[in-house]
């Protein structure tokens, strides 16, 4: 459940897995209560003796442990400003930040946290940890979270880590309107703040998973960069304009696209409008000019196809072992049966579309992306490398990119 500092893991896969888990539980009814932990100076408070003890449980050899102990002991730090160097200070706690081993050592240090959180699920991205439970009501979820936090508090104390209670928040995910009064979750006798939205790994999650606040934030940032783009466009060559578009506009629109595009069409409509505006500024065209011509000229994808492309790419990674293994729980291919007649969809490599009761849960990535994957031609399914797949996917989408406006 550690999604940080690991190959094939990212903030996108972390958010995607969290939302899949939450939505699948909410589809069964009830609510999901979550606590987002905030550790105070987590990397700087790692106890070296405890770290070595924990490393010994990973079957490191005695020589490797002695080498690691030597690596951590006797370290000093200082600050350089121009040619001036501050006095050095020694420190006997913490992992060296900015080093290659630092993040890995910290991940191993907190690796046993999920094992002590009985009755709940834990997901980590470095020191950003979320603990959540599924319950019939908010009151029951609050009670279970309070019980779990007793275990977490003891673990933190034993690990010499400190919880920032003021910045640790609680949220209740529910399909219903938020009640005026929320139940309380306690940590060491202190009441946690219950919030209706929280920024987790760059995505603003709200209690109803509508993503309205996140979409509003994306539009605000994109419009600011778009205004600058429009102001300097006449001074830029086409090549430089494309560079600005791909570095200052697209990254904000496509960050964790598989997660927040689960919002309803009404919420996402302004995003599509901003994307079209950016295309027109890129090609230095007035607002009356239709964006379809620009897409063909610059060989770009429409907004709808961009979402489908992103979904399909993550599905390919999941099916081919290029994504975190937990995601394979939600995205699976149909199995070809040997000795009996196989279905045509199984032979094509189609995915099993998860059954969800509500429209809310049907917007989950696994449902939407599986439908997208099943519409792809079989030769695209059978691509052996990710590079080949992305190339075939883009070509197929561009060929089938239909302009529906009136000429």
GROMACS .gro file of C-alpha atoms in nm, residues 64 101 106 150 200 252 307-308 352 359:
model
   10
   64UNK     CA    1   2.454  -0.477   0.510
  101UNK     CA    2   1.849   0.608   0.002
  106UNK     CA    3   1.169   0.607   0.524
  150UNK     CA    4  -0.556   0.445   1.934
  200UNK     CA    5  -0.483   1.479  -0.128
  252UNK     CA    6  -0.268   2.128  -1.534
  307UNK     CA    7  -0.967   1.144  -2.156
  308UNK     CA    8  -1.016   0.813  -2.338
  352UNK     CA    9  -1.466  -0.737  -1.747
  359UNK     CA   10  -2.497   0.583  -1.150
   0.00000   0.00000   0.00000
